[in-house]
Amino acid sequence: MSYYDLLQNINEEIIKCMKCGNCQAVCPIYKETKGESGVARGKIQMAKALLEGRLEYNEKLAELFSLCLTCKACADNCPCGVRPDKIILAVRAALAREKGLHPLKRRIFSVLAKPKVFRLGMNAGSVFQGLGLKRVKGKNLAHPRFPIGLDMRRVIRPLASQSLISELPRINKPQNPQFKVAFFTGCMLNYLYTDAGKAVVDVLNKNGVEVVIPEAQHCCGIPTFVHGDMSTSKKIAKYNIDVFMKEDFDAIITHCGTCIGAWVEHYPEFLADDPEYAEKANKLANKAYDFSQFLIEKVGLKRPEVSLDVKVTYHDPCHLVRGVGVATQPREILKAMPGVELAEMKKPDRCCGSAGSFSLTHYEMSSKIRDKKTEDILSVNPDAVITSCGACRMQLEDGLYQTGADIPVKHLAMLLQEAYQKEGK
Amino acid sequence: MLSRKIIDELTAVLGKENVLTEKEELACYSFDATADMPQSMPDVFVTPTCTEEVQKVVEIASKNKVPVYTRGSGTNLSGGTIPLKNGIVMGMVKMNKILEIDAENLNAVVQPGVIIQDLNDAVAKHGLIYPPDPGTVKTATMGGSVAECSGGLRGLKYGVTKDYVMGLEVVLANGKVMRCGGKTVKNVTAYDMVKLFVGSEGTLGIITEIIVKLIPAPETRKSFLASFKSLDDAANSITGIIASKVIPATLEIMDNATIKTVENYAHVGLPTDAEAILLIEVDGLPEVVAKEAQAVEKVCKENNGQLKVAETDEERDNLWTARRAALPALAQVSPTTVLEDATVPRSEIPKMLKALQEIAGKYDLKIGTFGHAGDGNLHPTILTDERNKEEMERVHKAVDEIFDAALKLGGTLSGEHGIGMAKMKYLENEFKEAGVEALRSIKKALDPENILNPGKIIDLEG
């Protein structure tokens, strides 16, 4: 049984930790709190104490285990090869089983468990969001009018007037396509950053790739997983697998670090014991690619001919760089583009502090971590920040806005789209 | 358990955010980086932010006879920060300011919570370095490394922490503050209290400010990897290099068990058939480095060594990646890694390595040895599983014999990890009765109530 279903099974991972504390050097939370409970070593020893009956499932433990960005920097830096992210998520799942989810989370996740209800809600939200959100002049960003679960200082990207899936045709076919892919948009590109979603389709078409967008697809489910709601996570995983098994394609494409992690790593591990779904999950895992990865490794990028004359810096989303090891591919694309200067910031792979809903539940801490990132971005003085994740993009937009800097944040696909569009003129 | 009154007093001094009392939080301070140690929970964890607050905490502890366990990043390898008798664990991590970098006088003043690497980064702008570089340089605090007198890879040429501490501010067990040493190179005013507190492991006083010596960064460096088919050839090279008047900045050794494990883990092209390899780096002025490099090459070749020279920065990095991979590679072999630091005079290294091989055979254990050959500080690393009771018994017997062997060869129990609670039982073997008595007198004089890190180095109650 998976350790996400039975905590005892994480013991082999726990025992590997030699408590050296090397994780302190890279943990963004520890850098802020300086507390041992913030860092992987402390959490691993708490997990051990929990298994040995020295600690019990309670509110305090849940609070301490919520303080993790799942940025995986500790795992990357661990001399013993421990995966603290798995231990922490296994404890969160056990906490959810033993103590139940917070009532608000339970309500939100029960909606997430129903794709049609969720879709209806998001579409309605796009119409009514003006009641709660006030637009920032001249930018597609908004402040909350009331503290509607959002910090009043924060700016977010409002929902797009129309979702990507309803706006684009199901089949987007260039002449003589060489490949056929299914686009898993993820929520951020479907409901908020439809500009990036359109760019993905456009760029893939320009590279001779036919793009199908299965309309029934749903959230990847990772937001429920990181809060320990395994039953909803599994339900969503199976649902998406069913939707994509119906299609015929060479690859599943995402442009989000978390979505790609769901397909490549998490669906197979959630469903490893499921007689019906284990094989399907593995099959689709082998077909899932990040947008940049597919262009570089499978298609061979069609180099834009026109120069853009722009200086950019690239932010690595945690789940893309450490989750599935995609770091060189986006840079290869940027370096192949004429007139694009890539100015690397210090530690481009350090977490931006968003961690999805962490930025809602822990805005203060999230902002402190984000401000370090913003500082690193500003130090290279770019014309634009490029990334490959909607949650990172929203966090970086907020960070830059707070400093008054007028630097746009774009998905990688958008920069490529600009270059190809310039060619056409 | 501490009374509510004591917790309230601590809270009044430090503020709520600096006093943790919930057992989930406290469980995180019941251990440190040492393997095979009992865990013990503190009653409270506090984080003072200035010397006055440290004083007040100690006053409260002294008044109520409550133990105070001072802790930096908790990366030590002697059980030094485990709160054996519960009480207060005092974390120094929030006192983390670099107070001054005095480039003209080649020194810096820091608070104890500064991370060693952060100090190095700050002084690099002035073309200076702070040479002590324990393996935990990116995580350990200055206070912790001074209290433990950390060593590291550059000990042979540059010395260890005690060679770089010029002055200290210390809160004593009665809550009073004293200063000793200072910014002058020469200072023979009264007893050398600085040296006494360095390496005292939090048992004599609490370090609240440190003045350290800095040195100019070496201009160039050159690295070599020499592999040997016999331990004696490797050992003769070590002594030969030093006999030819070359003091390398680093002179590291790995035994066959370690070479094989590292190669299997990191694939860096190490010769797995070698009985031992030496990793050597000379540094300094370009003319000197060129001359010393020649001497190193000559000695290694005379002793049948296969020599690889790192010609570029990249090759150098590769070479040191292999050394840095030693502990992680060994650690991945099995769940529990018992890392010792028995140290012998340089010339006795081959005998010590052979003794380690015999001990490993006798107790049927996996022991990989690497370490700082240049200064005789070896790290025999026992790869085991703490859940296996029978094997752990053999491990304990092997550790006893390792220390016996080191002492018989004229060595010492600990080169750089300290005594803490892990090696207390061996102390008398090295210090003898009169020595332990003298240690006890010092402890009694400075901490009559035995509240500072009790149960470490020497036990007054014992």
Short mmCIF file of C-alpha atoms in Angstrom, two decimals, chain B residues 16 85 134 205 374 459:
data_model
loop_
_atom_site.label_atom_id
_atom_site.label_comp_id
_atom_site.label_asym_id
_atom_site.label_seq_id
_atom_site.Cartn_x
_atom_site.Cartn_y
_atom_site.Cartn_z
CA LYS B 16 5.94 34.85 23.28
CA LYS B 85 18.35 16.47 31.70
CA PRO B 134 34.00 21.97 8.59
CA GLY B 205 29.78 29.68 29.49
CA GLY B 374 47.62 15.55 6.49
CA ASP B 459 29.56 14.70 34.75
#
